[in-house]
């Protein structure tokens, strides 16, 4: 099995301006993400960015990058253009690694790609892990910034939501053991579907939840979900998140 990793990177960020270029122990965050992804089994790792500054930072550190249009609505749209620029075949597998996940586990990238390769009836695969019934798990379950997913018996996604689900009637709002799954924003696609995705009409559910993967389900396509035994490393959305990740690298654990 062969696959590529593409990392979409926008320079603009509401909560953390210039996020892809944020310094983490001497390297821009986007370079940290690309180097981490390169530890997977991917045959290539490419950053897709709308910023000449990000492109220059990648090239200065030996990271392959392509410059995409600045008017893309979503990261998936940017990936679709990157597939065209890279000349990927419609059957090629592409993993979308988020540009603000410098601690992403390479094994999780591999598992996501391998799952899609094994599920020909699916156009996408993604990752989730079980929330536990600790106070931390309960807080994540209730947090609208933490996306939850429910699956069928075959591990195919039924729905993604910011709301607590499934709601455990007798658990007083606590996550039910083994059934509450936190969605991890890591995706694998066939390049052909990525090219088709921007042409799919928006779904009402996608607009309500602000979750573009709901467009895929709305149009009757299937998404396979890899259940990871471990949580992903912390991502970077805020200045506080950035300081936490910097501390991990400073301690030599990155």
mmCIF file of C-alpha atoms in Angstrom:
data_model
loop_
_atom_site.group_PDB
_atom_site.id
_atom_site.type_symbol
_atom_site.label_atom_id
_atom_site.label_comp_id
_atom_site.label_asym_id
_atom_site.label_seq_id
_atom_site.Cartn_x
_atom_site.Cartn_y
_atom_site.Cartn_z
ATOM 1 C CA UNK A 1 0.000 0.000 0.000
ATOM 2 C CA UNK A 2 1.266 3.452 -0.954
ATOM 3 C CA UNK A 3 -0.049 6.798 0.221
ATOM 4 C CA UNK A 4 0.820 10.484 0.392
ATOM 5 C CA UNK A 5 0.372 12.876 3.301
ATOM 6 C CA UNK A 6 -0.765 16.390 2.455
ATOM 7 C CA UNK A 7 -0.758 19.043 5.185
ATOM 8 C CA UNK A 8 -3.018 22.047 4.436
ATOM 9 C CA UNK A 9 -1.744 25.269 6.008
ATOM 10 C CA UNK A 10 -3.413 28.689 6.039
ATOM 11 C CA UNK A 11 -1.371 31.564 7.419
ATOM 12 C CA UNK A 12 -4.465 33.389 8.703
ATOM 13 C CA UNK A 13 -5.809 32.229 12.063
ATOM 14 C CA UNK A 14 -8.338 34.006 14.250
ATOM 15 C CA UNK A 15 -7.090 32.707 17.586
ATOM 16 C CA UNK A 16 -3.381 32.425 16.739
ATOM 17 C CA UNK A 17 -2.242 34.633 13.831
ATOM 18 C CA UNK A 18 0.646 33.221 11.795
ATOM 19 C CA UNK A 19 0.157 29.815 13.401
ATOM 20 C CA UNK A 20 2.015 27.674 10.801
ATOM 21 C CA UNK A 21 5.167 29.754 11.335
ATOM 22 C CA UNK A 22 5.011 29.725 15.149
ATOM 23 C CA UNK A 23 8.414 28.747 16.536
ATOM 24 C CA UNK A 24 8.684 25.424 18.363
ATOM 25 C CA UNK A 25 12.210 24.902 19.659
ATOM 26 C CA UNK A 26 13.833 26.519 16.639
ATOM 27 C CA UNK A 27 11.566 25.231 13.864
ATOM 28 C CA UNK A 28 8.284 26.530 12.423
ATOM 29 C CA UNK A 29 5.293 24.470 13.544
ATOM 30 C CA UNK A 30 4.446 23.440 9.976
ATOM 31 C CA UNK A 31 7.945 21.970 9.607
ATOM 32 C CA UNK A 32 7.495 20.070 12.887
ATOM 33 C CA UNK A 33 4.216 18.621 11.572
ATOM 34 C CA UNK A 34 5.759 17.603 8.231
ATOM 35 C CA UNK A 35 8.762 15.967 9.886
ATOM 36 C CA UNK A 36 6.488 14.080 12.258
ATOM 37 C CA UNK A 37 4.321 12.884 9.370
ATOM 38 C CA UNK A 38 7.466 11.775 7.509
ATOM 39 C CA UNK A 39 8.001 9.177 10.255
ATOM 40 C CA UNK A 40 4.930 7.350 8.924
ATOM 41 C CA UNK A 41 4.996 4.952 5.959
ATOM 42 C CA UNK A 42 3.984 7.729 3.541
ATOM 43 C CA UNK A 43 5.909 7.848 0.266
ATOM 44 C CA UNK A 44 5.801 11.658 0.361
ATOM 45 C CA UNK A 45 4.735 14.470 2.689
ATOM 46 C CA UNK A 46 3.663 17.733 1.070
ATOM 47 C CA UNK A 47 2.492 21.003 2.622
ATOM 48 C CA UNK A 48 -0.305 22.752 0.695
ATOM 49 C CA UNK A 49 -0.409 26.434 1.580
ATOM 50 C CA UNK A 50 -1.840 29.744 0.405
ATOM 51 C CA UNK A 51 1.132 31.662 1.799
ATOM 52 C CA UNK A 52 4.473 32.364 0.081
ATOM 53 C CA UNK A 53 5.946 32.814 3.576
ATOM 54 C CA UNK A 54 4.915 29.288 4.598
ATOM 55 C CA UNK A 55 6.142 27.939 1.259
ATOM 56 C CA UNK A 56 9.509 29.609 1.841
ATOM 57 C CA UNK A 57 9.797 28.275 5.399
ATOM 58 C CA UNK A 58 9.123 24.737 4.173
ATOM 59 C CA UNK A 59 11.644 24.972 1.352
ATOM 60 C CA UNK A 60 14.267 26.387 3.728
ATOM 61 C CA UNK A 61 13.965 23.251 5.871
ATOM 62 C CA UNK A 62 13.773 20.675 3.099
ATOM 63 C CA UNK A 63 9.998 20.141 3.264
ATOM 64 C CA UNK A 64 8.153 19.721 -0.038
ATOM 65 C CA UNK A 65 5.366 22.281 -0.480
ATOM 66 C CA UNK A 66 2.962 23.580 -3.118
ATOM 67 C CA UNK A 67 1.307 26.997 -3.347
ATOM 68 C CA UNK A 68 -2.483 26.854 -3.673
ATOM 69 C CA UNK A 69 -5.141 29.485 -4.209
ATOM 70 C CA UNK A 70 -6.058 31.709 -1.270
ATOM 71 C CA UNK A 71 -9.838 31.540 -1.760
ATOM 72 C CA UNK A 72 -10.473 27.932 -0.681
ATOM 73 C CA UNK A 73 -13.413 27.536 1.696
ATOM 74 C CA UNK A 74 -12.021 24.476 3.476
ATOM 75 C CA UNK A 75 -8.918 22.395 3.954
ATOM 76 C CA UNK A 76 -10.456 19.666 1.787
ATOM 77 C CA UNK A 77 -10.778 22.115 -1.109
ATOM 78 C CA UNK A 78 -7.096 23.002 -0.689
ATOM 79 C CA UNK A 79 -6.200 19.298 -0.698
ATOM 80 C CA UNK A 80 -8.170 18.796 -3.896
ATOM 81 C CA UNK A 81 -6.101 21.471 -5.655
ATOM 82 C CA UNK A 82 -2.905 19.987 -4.223
ATOM 83 C CA UNK A 83 -3.822 16.594 -5.712
ATOM 84 C CA UNK A 84 -4.097 18.242 -9.111
ATOM 85 C CA UNK A 85 -0.781 20.061 -8.685
ATOM 86 C CA UNK A 86 0.949 16.821 -7.667
ATOM 87 C CA UNK A 87 -0.624 14.842 -10.512
ATOM 88 C CA UNK A 88 -2.077 12.197 -8.208
ATOM 89 C CA UNK A 89 -4.135 9.459 -9.802
ATOM 90 C CA UNK A 90 -7.793 9.063 -8.802
ATOM 91 C CA UNK A 91 -7.076 5.815 -6.937
ATOM 92 C CA UNK A 92 -4.112 7.222 -4.991
ATOM 93 C CA UNK A 93 -4.540 7.379 -1.221
ATOM 94 C CA UNK A 94 -4.080 10.748 0.463
ATOM 95 C CA UNK A 95 -3.938 11.403 4.206
ATOM 96 C CA UNK A 96 -4.868 14.869 5.432
ATOM 97 C CA UNK A 97 -2.726 15.674 8.485
ATOM 98 C CA UNK A 98 -3.672 18.889 10.252
ATOM 99 C CA UNK A 99 -1.056 21.639 10.181
ATOM 100 C CA UNK A 100 -1.501 22.361 13.896
ATOM 101 C CA UNK A 101 -0.743 18.823 15.138
ATOM 102 C CA UNK A 102 3.050 18.745 15.658
ATOM 103 C CA UNK A 103 2.707 15.716 17.958
ATOM 104 C CA UNK A 104 0.605 13.565 15.627
ATOM 105 C CA UNK A 105 1.455 9.876 16.005
ATOM 106 C CA UNK A 106 2.966 8.421 12.804
ATOM 107 C CA UNK A 107 1.317 5.060 13.596
ATOM 108 C CA UNK A 108 -2.086 6.782 13.629
ATOM 109 C CA UNK A 109 -1.436 8.138 10.126
ATOM 110 C CA UNK A 110 -0.540 4.632 8.935
ATOM 111 C CA UNK A 111 -3.628 3.095 10.552
ATOM 112 C CA UNK A 112 -5.938 5.642 8.928
ATOM 113 C CA UNK A 113 -4.491 4.967 5.450
ATOM 114 C CA UNK A 114 -4.490 1.197 5.936
ATOM 115 C CA UNK A 115 -8.148 1.225 6.986
ATOM 116 C CA UNK A 116 -9.260 3.033 3.831
ATOM 117 C CA UNK A 117 -7.219 0.639 1.684
ATOM 118 C CA UNK A 118 -9.075 -2.240 3.348
ATOM 119 C CA UNK A 119 -12.549 -0.683 2.908
ATOM 120 C CA UNK A 120 -13.207 -0.243 -0.827
ATOM 121 C CA UNK A 121 -16.849 0.680 -0.143
ATOM 122 C CA UNK A 122 -15.699 3.847 1.648
ATOM 123 C CA UNK A 123 -14.483 7.122 0.151
ATOM 124 C CA UNK A 124 -12.841 8.256 3.396
ATOM 125 C CA UNK A 125 -11.467 7.025 6.679
ATOM 126 C CA UNK A 126 -10.815 8.852 9.921
ATOM 127 C CA UNK A 127 -9.844 8.202 13.549
ATOM 128 C CA UNK A 128 -11.545 8.252 16.946
ATOM 129 C CA UNK A 129 -10.733 7.191 20.488
ATOM 130 C CA UNK A 130 -12.976 6.254 23.408
ATOM 131 C CA UNK A 131 -13.778 8.853 26.037
ATOM 132 C CA UNK A 132 -13.590 7.515 29.577
ATOM 133 C CA UNK A 133 -15.845 8.247 32.548
ATOM 134 C CA UNK A 134 -13.297 10.410 34.383
ATOM 135 C CA UNK A 135 -13.961 14.114 35.037
ATOM 136 C CA UNK A 136 -11.678 14.915 32.074
ATOM 137 C CA UNK A 137 -13.642 12.577 29.825
ATOM 138 C CA UNK A 138 -16.938 14.061 30.983
ATOM 139 C CA UNK A 139 -15.672 17.584 30.284
ATOM 140 C CA UNK A 140 -14.605 16.601 26.757
ATOM 141 C CA UNK A 141 -17.950 14.882 26.196
ATOM 142 C CA UNK A 142 -19.795 18.112 27.033
ATOM 143 C CA UNK A 143 -17.379 20.426 25.198
ATOM 144 C CA UNK A 144 -18.775 21.606 21.816
ATOM 145 C CA UNK A 145 -15.201 22.109 20.578
ATOM 146 C CA UNK A 146 -14.644 18.353 20.960
ATOM 147 C CA UNK A 147 -16.325 16.541 18.070
ATOM 148 C CA UNK A 148 -17.954 13.190 18.796
ATOM 149 C CA UNK A 149 -18.732 10.369 16.360
ATOM 150 C CA UNK A 150 -21.027 7.342 16.511
ATOM 151 C CA UNK A 151 -20.495 4.300 14.323
ATOM 152 C CA UNK A 152 -22.367 1.210 13.235
ATOM 153 C CA UNK A 153 -21.338 -2.357 14.042
ATOM 154 C CA UNK A 154 -18.888 -2.361 11.145
ATOM 155 C CA UNK A 155 -17.052 0.760 12.296
ATOM 156 C CA UNK A 156 -18.623 3.049 9.703
ATOM 157 C CA UNK A 157 -19.593 6.566 10.779
ATOM 158 C CA UNK A 158 -23.284 7.220 11.378
ATOM 159 C CA UNK A 159 -22.952 10.833 12.506
ATOM 160 C CA UNK A 160 -20.501 13.455 13.766
ATOM 161 C CA UNK A 161 -21.593 16.135 16.213
ATOM 162 C CA UNK A 162 -20.429 18.788 18.648
ATOM 163 C CA UNK A 163 -23.223 17.691 20.968
ATOM 164 C CA UNK A 164 -22.779 14.949 23.604
ATOM 165 C CA UNK A 165 -23.655 11.691 21.862
ATOM 166 C CA UNK A 166 -24.767 9.068 22.292
ATOM 167 C CA UNK A 167 -26.615 10.526 25.252
ATOM 168 C CA UNK A 168 -26.553 8.045 28.141
ATOM 169 C CA UNK A 169 -30.027 8.441 29.607
ATOM 170 C CA UNK A 170 -29.179 6.847 32.950
ATOM 171 C CA UNK A 171 -25.706 8.361 33.225
ATOM 172 C CA UNK A 172 -26.731 11.957 33.950
ATOM 173 C CA UNK A 173 -24.814 13.318 30.996
ATOM 174 C CA UNK A 174 -21.653 11.272 31.531
ATOM 175 C CA UNK A 175 -20.041 9.495 28.569
ATOM 176 C CA UNK A 176 -21.240 5.908 28.455
ATOM 177 C CA UNK A 177 -18.306 3.498 28.833
ATOM 178 C CA UNK A 178 -16.975 2.316 25.482
ATOM 179 C CA UNK A 179 -19.567 4.047 23.298
ATOM 180 C CA UNK A 180 -18.649 7.750 23.448
ATOM 181 C CA UNK A 181 -15.969 8.381 20.841
ATOM 182 C CA UNK A 182 -13.952 11.549 20.382
ATOM 183 C CA UNK A 183 -13.266 12.277 16.737
ATOM 184 C CA UNK A 184 -9.652 12.924 15.762
ATOM 185 C CA UNK A 185 -9.266 15.308 12.789
ATOM 186 C CA UNK A 186 -7.164 12.965 10.673
ATOM 187 C CA UNK A 187 -8.555 11.789 7.323
ATOM 188 C CA UNK A 188 -7.608 9.521 4.449
ATOM 189 C CA UNK A 189 -9.225 9.869 1.016
ATOM 190 C CA UNK A 190 -8.990 8.539 -2.485
ATOM 191 C CA UNK A 191 -7.608 11.386 -4.596
ATOM 192 C CA UNK A 192 -10.495 10.967 -7.025
ATOM 193 C CA UNK A 193 -13.034 11.636 -4.278
ATOM 194 C CA UNK A 194 -11.051 14.637 -3.063
ATOM 195 C CA UNK A 195 -11.324 16.130 -6.542
ATOM 196 C CA UNK A 196 -15.073 15.446 -6.521
ATOM 197 C CA UNK A 197 -15.697 16.752 -3.007
ATOM 198 C CA UNK A 198 -15.679 20.518 -3.770
ATOM 199 C CA UNK A 199 -18.469 19.953 -6.298
ATOM 200 C CA UNK A 200 -20.805 18.354 -3.750
ATOM 201 C CA UNK A 201 -23.514 20.686 -2.522
ATOM 202 C CA UNK A 202 -23.325 21.840 1.097
ATOM 203 C CA UNK A 203 -25.576 19.952 3.491
ATOM 204 C CA UNK A 204 -27.815 21.650 6.079
ATOM 205 C CA UNK A 205 -26.247 19.522 8.819
ATOM 206 C CA UNK A 206 -22.758 20.597 7.789
ATOM 207 C CA UNK A 207 -23.796 24.238 8.034
ATOM 208 C CA UNK A 208 -25.456 23.765 11.431
ATOM 209 C CA UNK A 209 -22.583 21.836 13.018
ATOM 210 C CA UNK A 210 -19.768 23.473 11.006
ATOM 211 C CA UNK A 211 -18.366 20.005 10.239
ATOM 212 C CA UNK A 212 -17.583 19.385 6.583
ATOM 213 C CA UNK A 213 -17.406 15.595 6.982
ATOM 214 C CA UNK A 214 -21.205 15.701 7.349
ATOM 215 C CA UNK A 215 -21.374 16.681 3.669
ATOM 216 C CA UNK A 216 -19.925 13.274 2.836
ATOM 217 C CA UNK A 217 -22.558 11.399 4.870
ATOM 218 C CA UNK A 218 -25.341 13.662 3.575
ATOM 219 C CA UNK A 219 -24.547 12.571 0.018
ATOM 220 C CA UNK A 220 -24.722 8.884 0.963
ATOM 221 C CA UNK A 221 -20.995 8.148 1.016
ATOM 222 C CA UNK A 222 -19.363 6.045 3.736
ATOM 223 C CA UNK A 223 -16.584 6.942 6.163
ATOM 224 C CA UNK A 224 -14.637 4.201 7.964
ATOM 225 C CA UNK A 225 -13.499 4.971 11.522
ATOM 226 C CA UNK A 226 -10.291 3.604 13.039
ATOM 227 C CA UNK A 227 -10.653 3.212 16.805
ATOM 228 C CA UNK A 228 -7.305 4.222 18.264
ATOM 229 C CA UNK A 229 -6.238 2.755 21.623
ATOM 230 C CA UNK A 230 -4.500 6.027 22.474
ATOM 231 C CA UNK A 231 -5.274 9.728 22.419
ATOM 232 C CA UNK A 232 -3.550 11.984 19.921
ATOM 233 C CA UNK A 233 -0.936 14.461 21.098
ATOM 234 C CA UNK A 234 -2.203 17.955 21.918
ATOM 235 C CA UNK A 235 -2.957 20.227 18.981
ATOM 236 C CA UNK A 236 -2.422 23.984 18.782
ATOM 237 C CA UNK A 237 -5.446 26.303 18.556
ATOM 238 C CA UNK A 238 -4.571 29.011 21.080
ATOM 239 C CA UNK A 239 -1.459 30.707 22.517
ATOM 240 C CA UNK A 240 -1.891 28.536 25.616
ATOM 241 C CA UNK A 241 -1.880 25.377 23.483
ATOM 242 C CA UNK A 242 1.302 26.577 21.791
ATOM 243 C CA UNK A 243 3.069 27.001 25.124
ATOM 244 C CA UNK A 244 2.051 23.488 26.196
ATOM 245 C CA UNK A 245 3.443 21.984 22.997
ATOM 246 C CA UNK A 246 6.635 24.039 23.272
ATOM 247 C CA UNK A 247 7.108 22.613 26.777
ATOM 248 C CA UNK A 248 6.807 19.059 25.411
ATOM 249 C CA UNK A 249 9.520 19.685 22.799
ATOM 250 C CA UNK A 250 11.718 21.537 25.267
ATOM 251 C CA UNK A 251 11.573 18.509 27.536
ATOM 252 C CA UNK A 252 12.725 16.309 24.649
ATOM 253 C CA UNK A 253 9.422 14.460 24.355
ATOM 254 C CA UNK A 254 8.453 15.775 20.915
#
